[in-house]
mmCIF file of C-alpha atoms and ligand atoms in Angstrom:
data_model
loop_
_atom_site.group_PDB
_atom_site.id
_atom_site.type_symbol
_atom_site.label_atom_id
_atom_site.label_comp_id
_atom_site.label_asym_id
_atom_site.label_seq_id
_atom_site.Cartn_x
_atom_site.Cartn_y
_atom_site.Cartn_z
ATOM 1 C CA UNK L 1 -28.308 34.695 -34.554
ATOM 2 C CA UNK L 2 -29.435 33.787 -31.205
ATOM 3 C CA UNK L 3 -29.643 36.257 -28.226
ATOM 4 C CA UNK L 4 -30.254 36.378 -24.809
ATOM 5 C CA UNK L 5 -33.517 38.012 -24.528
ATOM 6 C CA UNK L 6 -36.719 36.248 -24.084
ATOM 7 C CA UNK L 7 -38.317 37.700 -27.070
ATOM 8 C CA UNK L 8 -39.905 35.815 -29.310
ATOM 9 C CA UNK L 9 -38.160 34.517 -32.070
ATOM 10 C CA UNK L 10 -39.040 35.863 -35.599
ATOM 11 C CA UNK L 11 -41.299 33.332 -36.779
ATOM 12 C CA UNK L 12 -39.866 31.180 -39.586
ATOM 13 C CA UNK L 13 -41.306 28.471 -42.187
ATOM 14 C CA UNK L 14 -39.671 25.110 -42.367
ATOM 15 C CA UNK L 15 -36.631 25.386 -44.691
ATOM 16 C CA UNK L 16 -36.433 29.205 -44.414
ATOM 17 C CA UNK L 17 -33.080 28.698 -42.113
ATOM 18 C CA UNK L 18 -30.753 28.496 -44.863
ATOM 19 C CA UNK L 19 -28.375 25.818 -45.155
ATOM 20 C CA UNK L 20 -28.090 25.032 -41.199
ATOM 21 C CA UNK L 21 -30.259 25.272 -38.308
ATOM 22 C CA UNK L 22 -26.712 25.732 -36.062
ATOM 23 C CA UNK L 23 -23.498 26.358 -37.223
ATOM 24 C CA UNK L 24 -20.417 25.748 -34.926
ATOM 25 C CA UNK L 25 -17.487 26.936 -36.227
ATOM 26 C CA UNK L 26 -13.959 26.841 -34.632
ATOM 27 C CA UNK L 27 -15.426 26.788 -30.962
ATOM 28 C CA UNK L 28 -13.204 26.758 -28.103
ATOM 29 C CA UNK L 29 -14.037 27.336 -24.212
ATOM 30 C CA UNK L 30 -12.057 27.523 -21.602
ATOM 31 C CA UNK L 31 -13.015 27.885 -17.504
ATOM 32 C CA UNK L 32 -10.838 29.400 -14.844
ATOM 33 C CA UNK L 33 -8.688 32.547 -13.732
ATOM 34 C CA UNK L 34 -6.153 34.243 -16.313
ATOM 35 C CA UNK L 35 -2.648 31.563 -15.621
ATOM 36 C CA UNK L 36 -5.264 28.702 -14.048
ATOM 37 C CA UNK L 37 -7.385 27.871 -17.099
ATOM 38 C CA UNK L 38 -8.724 24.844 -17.807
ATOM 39 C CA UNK L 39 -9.438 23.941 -21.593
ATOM 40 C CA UNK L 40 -12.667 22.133 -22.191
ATOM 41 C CA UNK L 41 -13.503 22.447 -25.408
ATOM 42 C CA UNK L 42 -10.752 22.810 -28.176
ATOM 43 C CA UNK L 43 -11.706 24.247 -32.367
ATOM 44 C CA UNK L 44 -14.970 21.818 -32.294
ATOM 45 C CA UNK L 45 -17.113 22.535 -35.509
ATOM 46 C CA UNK L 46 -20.222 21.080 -36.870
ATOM 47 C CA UNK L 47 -23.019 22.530 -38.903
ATOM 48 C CA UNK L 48 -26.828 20.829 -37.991
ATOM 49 C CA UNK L 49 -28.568 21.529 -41.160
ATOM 50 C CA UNK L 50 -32.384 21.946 -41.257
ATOM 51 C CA UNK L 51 -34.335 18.820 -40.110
ATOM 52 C CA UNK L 52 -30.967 16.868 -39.055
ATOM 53 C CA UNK L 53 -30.716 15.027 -36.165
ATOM 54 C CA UNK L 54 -27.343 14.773 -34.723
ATOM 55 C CA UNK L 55 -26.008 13.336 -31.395
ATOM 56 C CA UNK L 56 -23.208 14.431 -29.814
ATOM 57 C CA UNK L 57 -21.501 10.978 -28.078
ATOM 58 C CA UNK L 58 -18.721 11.551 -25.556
ATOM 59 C CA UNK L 59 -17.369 10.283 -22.067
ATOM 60 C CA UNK L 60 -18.758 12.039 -19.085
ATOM 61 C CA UNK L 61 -16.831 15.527 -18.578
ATOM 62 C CA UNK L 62 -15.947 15.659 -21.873
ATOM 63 C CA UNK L 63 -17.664 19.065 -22.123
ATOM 64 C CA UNK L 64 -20.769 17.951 -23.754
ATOM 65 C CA UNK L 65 -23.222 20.217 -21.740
ATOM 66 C CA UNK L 66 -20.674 22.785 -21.619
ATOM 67 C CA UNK L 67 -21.185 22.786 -25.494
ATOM 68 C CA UNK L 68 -24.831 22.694 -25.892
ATOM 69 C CA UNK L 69 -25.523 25.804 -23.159
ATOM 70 C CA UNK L 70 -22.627 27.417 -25.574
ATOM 71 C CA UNK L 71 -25.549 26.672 -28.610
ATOM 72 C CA UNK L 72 -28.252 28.015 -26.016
ATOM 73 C CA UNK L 73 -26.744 31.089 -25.596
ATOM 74 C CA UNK L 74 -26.286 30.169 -22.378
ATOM 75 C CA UNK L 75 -22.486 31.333 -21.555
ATOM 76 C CA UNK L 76 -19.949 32.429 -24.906
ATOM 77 C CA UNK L 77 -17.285 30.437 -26.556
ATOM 78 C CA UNK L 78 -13.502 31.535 -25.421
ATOM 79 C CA UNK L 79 -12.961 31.529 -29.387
ATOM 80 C CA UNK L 80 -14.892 30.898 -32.559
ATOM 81 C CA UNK L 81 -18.692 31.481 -33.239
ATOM 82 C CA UNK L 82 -22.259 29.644 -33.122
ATOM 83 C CA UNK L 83 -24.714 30.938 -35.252
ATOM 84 C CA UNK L 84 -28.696 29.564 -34.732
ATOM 85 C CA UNK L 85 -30.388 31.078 -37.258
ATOM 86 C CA UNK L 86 -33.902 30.077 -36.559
ATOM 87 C CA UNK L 87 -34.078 31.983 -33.279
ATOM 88 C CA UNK L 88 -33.307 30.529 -29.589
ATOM 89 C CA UNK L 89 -33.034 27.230 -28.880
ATOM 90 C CA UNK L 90 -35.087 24.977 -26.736
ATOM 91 C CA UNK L 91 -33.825 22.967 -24.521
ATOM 92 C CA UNK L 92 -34.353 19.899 -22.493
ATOM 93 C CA UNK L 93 -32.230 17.968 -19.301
ATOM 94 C CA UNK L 94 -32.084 15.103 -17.735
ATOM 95 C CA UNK L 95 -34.159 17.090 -14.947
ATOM 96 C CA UNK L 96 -37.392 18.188 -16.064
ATOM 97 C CA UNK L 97 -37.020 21.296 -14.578
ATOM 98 C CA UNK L 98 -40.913 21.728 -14.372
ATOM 99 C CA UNK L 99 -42.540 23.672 -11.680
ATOM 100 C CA UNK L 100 -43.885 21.402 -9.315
ATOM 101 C CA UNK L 101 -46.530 24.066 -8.069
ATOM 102 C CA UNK L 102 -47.818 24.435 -11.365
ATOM 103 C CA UNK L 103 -50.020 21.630 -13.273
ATOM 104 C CA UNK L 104 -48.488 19.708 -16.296
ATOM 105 C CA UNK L 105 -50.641 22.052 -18.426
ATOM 106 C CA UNK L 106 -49.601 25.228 -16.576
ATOM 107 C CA UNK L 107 -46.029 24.799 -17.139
ATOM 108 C CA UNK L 108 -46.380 24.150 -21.095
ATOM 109 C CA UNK L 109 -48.549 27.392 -20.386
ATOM 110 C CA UNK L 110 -46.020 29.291 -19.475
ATOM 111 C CA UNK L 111 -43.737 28.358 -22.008
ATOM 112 C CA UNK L 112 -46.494 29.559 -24.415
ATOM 113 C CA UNK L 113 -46.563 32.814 -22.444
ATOM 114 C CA UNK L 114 -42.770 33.502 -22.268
ATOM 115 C CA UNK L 115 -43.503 32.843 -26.513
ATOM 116 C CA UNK L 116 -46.167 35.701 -26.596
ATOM 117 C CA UNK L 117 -49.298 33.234 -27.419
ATOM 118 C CA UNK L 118 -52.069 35.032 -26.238
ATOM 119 C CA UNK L 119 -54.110 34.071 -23.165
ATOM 120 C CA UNK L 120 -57.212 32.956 -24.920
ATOM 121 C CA UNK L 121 -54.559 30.300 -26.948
ATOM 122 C CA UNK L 122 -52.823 28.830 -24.399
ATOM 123 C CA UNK L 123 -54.966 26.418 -22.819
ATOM 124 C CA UNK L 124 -55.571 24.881 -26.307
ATOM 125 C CA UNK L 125 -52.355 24.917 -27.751
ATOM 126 C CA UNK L 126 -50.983 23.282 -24.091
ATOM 127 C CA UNK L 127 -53.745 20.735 -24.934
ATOM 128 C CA UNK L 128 -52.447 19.915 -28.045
ATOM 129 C CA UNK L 129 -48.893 19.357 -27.191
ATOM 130 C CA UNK L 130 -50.003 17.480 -24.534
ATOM 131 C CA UNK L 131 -51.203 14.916 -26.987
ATOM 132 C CA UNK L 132 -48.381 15.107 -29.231
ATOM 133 C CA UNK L 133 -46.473 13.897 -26.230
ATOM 134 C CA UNK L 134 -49.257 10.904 -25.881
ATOM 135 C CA UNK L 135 -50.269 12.604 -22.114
ATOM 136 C CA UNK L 136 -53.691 13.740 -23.397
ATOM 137 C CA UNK L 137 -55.826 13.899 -20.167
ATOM 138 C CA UNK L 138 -52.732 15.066 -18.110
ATOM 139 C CA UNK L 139 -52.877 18.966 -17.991
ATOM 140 C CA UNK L 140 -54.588 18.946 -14.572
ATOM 141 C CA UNK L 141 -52.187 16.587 -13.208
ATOM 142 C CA UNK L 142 -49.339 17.902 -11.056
ATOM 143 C CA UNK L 143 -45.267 17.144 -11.275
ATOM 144 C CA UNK L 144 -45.433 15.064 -8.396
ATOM 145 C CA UNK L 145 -48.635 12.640 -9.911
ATOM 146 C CA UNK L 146 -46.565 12.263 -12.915
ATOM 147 C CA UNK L 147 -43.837 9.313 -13.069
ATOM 148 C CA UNK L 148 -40.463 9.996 -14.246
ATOM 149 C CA UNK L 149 -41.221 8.922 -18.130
ATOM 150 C CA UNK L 150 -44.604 11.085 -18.160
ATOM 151 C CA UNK L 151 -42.356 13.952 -16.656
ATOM 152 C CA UNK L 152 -39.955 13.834 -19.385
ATOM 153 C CA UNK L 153 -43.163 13.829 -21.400
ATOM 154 C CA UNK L 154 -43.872 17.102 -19.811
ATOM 155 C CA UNK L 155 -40.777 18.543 -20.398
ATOM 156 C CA UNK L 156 -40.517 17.816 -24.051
ATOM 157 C CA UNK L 157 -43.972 19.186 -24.765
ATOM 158 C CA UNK L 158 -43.054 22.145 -22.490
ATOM 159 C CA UNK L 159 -40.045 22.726 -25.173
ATOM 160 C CA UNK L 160 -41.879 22.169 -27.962
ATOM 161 C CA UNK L 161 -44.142 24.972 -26.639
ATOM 162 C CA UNK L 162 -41.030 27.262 -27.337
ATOM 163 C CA UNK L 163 -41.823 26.835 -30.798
ATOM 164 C CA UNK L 164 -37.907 26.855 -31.654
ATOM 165 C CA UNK L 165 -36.833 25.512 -34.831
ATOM 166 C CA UNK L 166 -33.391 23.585 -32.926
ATOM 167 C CA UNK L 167 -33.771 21.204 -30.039
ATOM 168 C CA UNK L 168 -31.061 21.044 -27.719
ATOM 169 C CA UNK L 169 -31.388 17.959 -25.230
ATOM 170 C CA UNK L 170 -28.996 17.348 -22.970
ATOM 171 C CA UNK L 171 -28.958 13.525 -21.937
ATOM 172 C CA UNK L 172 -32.744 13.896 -20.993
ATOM 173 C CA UNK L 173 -33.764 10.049 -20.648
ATOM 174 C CA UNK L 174 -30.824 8.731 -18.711
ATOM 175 C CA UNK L 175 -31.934 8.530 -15.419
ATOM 176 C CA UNK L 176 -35.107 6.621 -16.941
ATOM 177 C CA UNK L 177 -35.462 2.633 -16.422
ATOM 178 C CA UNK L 178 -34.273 1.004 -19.983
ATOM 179 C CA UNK L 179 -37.676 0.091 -21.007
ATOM 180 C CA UNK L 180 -39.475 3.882 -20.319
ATOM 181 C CA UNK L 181 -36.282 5.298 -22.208
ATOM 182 C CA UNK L 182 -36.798 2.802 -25.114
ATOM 183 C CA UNK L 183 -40.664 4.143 -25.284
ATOM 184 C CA UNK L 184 -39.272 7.660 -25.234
ATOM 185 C CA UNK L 185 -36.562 6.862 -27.946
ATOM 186 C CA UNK L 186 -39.942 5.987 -29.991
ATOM 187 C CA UNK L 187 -41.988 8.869 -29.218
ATOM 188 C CA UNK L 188 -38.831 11.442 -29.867
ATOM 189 C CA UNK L 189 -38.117 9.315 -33.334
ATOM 190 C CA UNK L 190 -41.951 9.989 -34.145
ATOM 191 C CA UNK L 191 -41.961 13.945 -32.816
ATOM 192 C CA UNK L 192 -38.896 14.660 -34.722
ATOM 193 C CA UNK L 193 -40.499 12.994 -37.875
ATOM 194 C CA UNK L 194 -43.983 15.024 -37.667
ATOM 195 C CA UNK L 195 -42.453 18.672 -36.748
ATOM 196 C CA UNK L 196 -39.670 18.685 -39.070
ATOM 197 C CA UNK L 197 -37.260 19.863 -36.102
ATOM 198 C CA UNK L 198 -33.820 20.303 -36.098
ATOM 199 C CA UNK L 199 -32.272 18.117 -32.930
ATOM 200 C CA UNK L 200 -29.143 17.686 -31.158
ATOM 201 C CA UNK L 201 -28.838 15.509 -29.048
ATOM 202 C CA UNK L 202 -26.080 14.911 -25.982
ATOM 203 C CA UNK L 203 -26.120 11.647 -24.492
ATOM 204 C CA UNK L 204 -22.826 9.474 -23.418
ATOM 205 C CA UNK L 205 -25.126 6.133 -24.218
ATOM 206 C CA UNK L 206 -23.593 4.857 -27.558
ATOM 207 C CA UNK L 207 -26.740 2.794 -28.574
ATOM 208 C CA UNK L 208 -29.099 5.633 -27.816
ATOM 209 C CA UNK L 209 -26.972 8.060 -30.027
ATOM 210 C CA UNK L 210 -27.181 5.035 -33.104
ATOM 211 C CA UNK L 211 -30.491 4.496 -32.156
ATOM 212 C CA UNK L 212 -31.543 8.406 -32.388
ATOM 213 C CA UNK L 213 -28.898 10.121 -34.889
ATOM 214 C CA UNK L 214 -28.927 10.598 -38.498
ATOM 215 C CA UNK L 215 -25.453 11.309 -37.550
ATOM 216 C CA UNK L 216 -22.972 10.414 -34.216
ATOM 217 C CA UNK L 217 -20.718 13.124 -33.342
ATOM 218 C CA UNK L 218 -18.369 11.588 -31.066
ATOM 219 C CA UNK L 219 -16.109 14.288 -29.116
ATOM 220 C CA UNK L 220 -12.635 12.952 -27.335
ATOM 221 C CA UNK L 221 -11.812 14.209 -23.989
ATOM 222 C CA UNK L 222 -9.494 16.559 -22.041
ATOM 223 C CA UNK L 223 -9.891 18.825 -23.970
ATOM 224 C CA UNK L 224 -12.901 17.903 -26.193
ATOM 225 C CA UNK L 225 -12.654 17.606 -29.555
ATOM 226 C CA UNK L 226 -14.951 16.427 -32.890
ATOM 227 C CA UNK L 227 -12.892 12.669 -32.553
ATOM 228 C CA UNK L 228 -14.767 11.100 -35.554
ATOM 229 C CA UNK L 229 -18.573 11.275 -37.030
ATOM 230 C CA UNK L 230 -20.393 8.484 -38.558
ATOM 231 C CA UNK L 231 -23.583 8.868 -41.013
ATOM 232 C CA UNK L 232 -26.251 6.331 -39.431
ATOM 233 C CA UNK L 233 -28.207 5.221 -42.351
ATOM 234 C CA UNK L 234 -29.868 2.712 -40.868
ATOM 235 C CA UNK L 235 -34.030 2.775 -42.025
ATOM 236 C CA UNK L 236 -36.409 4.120 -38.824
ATOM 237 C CA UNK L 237 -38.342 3.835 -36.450
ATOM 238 C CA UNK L 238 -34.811 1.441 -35.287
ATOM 239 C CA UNK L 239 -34.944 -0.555 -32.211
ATOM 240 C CA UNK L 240 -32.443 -0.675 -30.025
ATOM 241 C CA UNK L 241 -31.968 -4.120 -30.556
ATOM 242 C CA UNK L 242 -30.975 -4.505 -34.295
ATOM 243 C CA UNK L 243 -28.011 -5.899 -35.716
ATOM 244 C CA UNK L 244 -27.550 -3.012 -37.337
ATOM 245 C CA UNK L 245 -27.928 -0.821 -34.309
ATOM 246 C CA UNK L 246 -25.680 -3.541 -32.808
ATOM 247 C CA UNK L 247 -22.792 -3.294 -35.460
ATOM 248 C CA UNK L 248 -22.637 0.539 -35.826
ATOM 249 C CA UNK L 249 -22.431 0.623 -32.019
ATOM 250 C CA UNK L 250 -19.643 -2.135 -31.315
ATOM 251 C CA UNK L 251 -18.184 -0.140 -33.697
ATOM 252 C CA UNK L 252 -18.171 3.407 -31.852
ATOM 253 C CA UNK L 253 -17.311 1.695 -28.516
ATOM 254 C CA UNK L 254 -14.359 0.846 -29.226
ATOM 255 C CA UNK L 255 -13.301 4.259 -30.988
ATOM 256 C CA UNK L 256 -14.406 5.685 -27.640
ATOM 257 C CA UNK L 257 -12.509 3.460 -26.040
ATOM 258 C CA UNK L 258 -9.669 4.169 -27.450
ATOM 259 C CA UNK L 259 -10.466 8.088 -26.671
ATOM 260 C CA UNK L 260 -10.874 7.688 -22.892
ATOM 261 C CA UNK L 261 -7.279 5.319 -22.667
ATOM 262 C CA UNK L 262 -6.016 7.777 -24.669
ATOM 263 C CA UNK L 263 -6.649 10.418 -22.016
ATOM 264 C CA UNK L 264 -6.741 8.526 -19.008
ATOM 265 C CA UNK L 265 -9.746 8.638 -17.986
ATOM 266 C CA UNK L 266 -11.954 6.510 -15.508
HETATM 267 N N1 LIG Q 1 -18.880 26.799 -15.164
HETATM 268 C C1 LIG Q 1 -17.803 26.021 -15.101
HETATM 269 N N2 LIG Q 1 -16.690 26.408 -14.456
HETATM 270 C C2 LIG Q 1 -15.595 25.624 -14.415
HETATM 271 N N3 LIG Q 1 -15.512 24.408 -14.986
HETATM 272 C C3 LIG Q 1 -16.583 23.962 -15.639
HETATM 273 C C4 LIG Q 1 -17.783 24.724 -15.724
HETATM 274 N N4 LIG Q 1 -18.683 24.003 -16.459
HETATM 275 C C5 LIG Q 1 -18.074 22.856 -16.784
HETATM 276 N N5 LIG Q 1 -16.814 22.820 -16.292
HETATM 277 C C6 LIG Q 1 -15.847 21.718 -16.482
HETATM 278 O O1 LIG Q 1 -15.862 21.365 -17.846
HETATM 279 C C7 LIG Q 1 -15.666 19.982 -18.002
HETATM 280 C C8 LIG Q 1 -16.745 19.426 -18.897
HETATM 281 O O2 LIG Q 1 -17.994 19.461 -18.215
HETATM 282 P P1 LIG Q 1 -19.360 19.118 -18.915
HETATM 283 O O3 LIG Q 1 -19.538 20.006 -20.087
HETATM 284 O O4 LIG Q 1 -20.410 19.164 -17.874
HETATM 285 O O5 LIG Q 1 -19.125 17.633 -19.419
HETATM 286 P P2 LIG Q 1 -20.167 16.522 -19.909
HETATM 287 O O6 LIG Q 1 -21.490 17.162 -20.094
HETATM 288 O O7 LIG Q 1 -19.574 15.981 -21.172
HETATM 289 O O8 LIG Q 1 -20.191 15.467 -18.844
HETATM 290 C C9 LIG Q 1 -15.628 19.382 -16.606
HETATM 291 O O9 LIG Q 1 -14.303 19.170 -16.248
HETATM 292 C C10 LIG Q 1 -16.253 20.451 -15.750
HETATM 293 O O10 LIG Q 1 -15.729 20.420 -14.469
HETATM 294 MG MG1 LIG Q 2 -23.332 16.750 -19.201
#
């Protein structure tokens, strides 16, 4: 179960989770006074099992970030539960979030430290991810040296630091030009492949979520619920560009179509 402290979580071998590395079951949230509430999320469940990668596809204000910080143990669910078995979360937005005072390497640092690695660790461990990220030579650097796909770079080796079995990331390439995202999409495909990490993934893009998931989650609107799911069994690394991609994506835009007439929406 996840909590709300910043300890460490106990340390875990791949696999050692149990059947799911998050387990949403029945999950409902609603915002607002007693007699003015507004329902955003309505009985959503899904299980992410170990090593899964699943996006979560939905129109904008369909409570998609309102349900991952629910996974973070961020804020509680009105109803139902969300178990994370492998410990807290990481996390990663669309803002990177990093200190700009601090050096690239400073702020994986202090992910590290917020973990418990001890000092004499850090610096090497910081180095590490830094090349896992492809940004070897960068820990000196500061935020505002960095360009918006090398921040993002930051950011995801900064949650990596967290050592957390689950990845939440919360739309974190769309404000990214289409050919630094694409690049990204690549390096995430490759990360996901060598740590064996659980991911989901929140994004309103329907190619990126094809591109990305071994499974599309899409969530309806007003309030949000699971809508459909699709398996993606398309071979990686994809590219964005395949028929297949293509297909499978034609496919889910007009199901979400359908969801946002359906609710009047934009
Ligand atoms: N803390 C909050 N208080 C009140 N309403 C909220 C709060 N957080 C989100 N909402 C509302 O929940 C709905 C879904 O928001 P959000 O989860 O951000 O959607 P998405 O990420 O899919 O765009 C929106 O109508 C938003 O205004
Ligand atoms: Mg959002």
């Amino acid at each position: 179960m996840t909590t709300n402290t910043l300890t460490k979580p106990a340390p875990a071998a791949a696999g050692s989770t149990g059947p799911y590395a998050a387990r949403i079951q029945h999950v409902s949230k609603s915002f607002g006074r007693p007699g003015a509430q507004q329902q955003v999320l309505d009985n959503i469940s899904i299980d992410v099992t170990p090593g899964e990668f699943v996006c979560l596809l939905g129109a904008s204000g369909c409570g998609k970030s309102t349900l991952l910080s629910l996974v973070a143990g961020l804020d509680k669910p009105s109803a139902g539960t969300i178990e994370t078995p492998g410990g807290r979360p990481a996390l990663m937005f669309q803002e990177h979030a990093l200190f700009p005072w601090l050096t690239a390497g400073r702020n994986i640092e202090l992910a590290l430290r917020m973990r418990g690695v001890p000092r004499a660790e850090r610096r090497g461990e910081a180095e590490r991810l830094l090349e896992l990220v492809r940004l070897k030579g960068a820990y000196g650097k500061r935020v505002h040296e960095l360009s918006g796909g090398m921040r993002q770079r930051v950011a995801m080796a900064r949650a990596l630091a967290q050592d957390s079995q689950l990845l939440l990331m919360d739309e974190p390439f769309a404000a990214l030009d289409a050919i630094t995202r694409d690049v990204l999409h690549d390096e995430l495909t490759r990360i996901w492949h060598e740590t064996n990490l659980s991911v989901l993934f929140v994004t309103h893009n329907v190619r990126e979520a094809v591109r990305l998931g071994e499974r599309v989650v899409l969530l309806s609107s007003r309030p949000g619920r699971v809508a459909r799911e699709w398996q993606v069994d398309i071979p990686q690394p994809r590219r964005i560009e395949d028929s297949a991609v293509a297909d499978l994506s034609v496919e889910i835009t007009e199901q979400l179509r359908g969801e946002i007439r359906r609710h009047g929406q934009h």
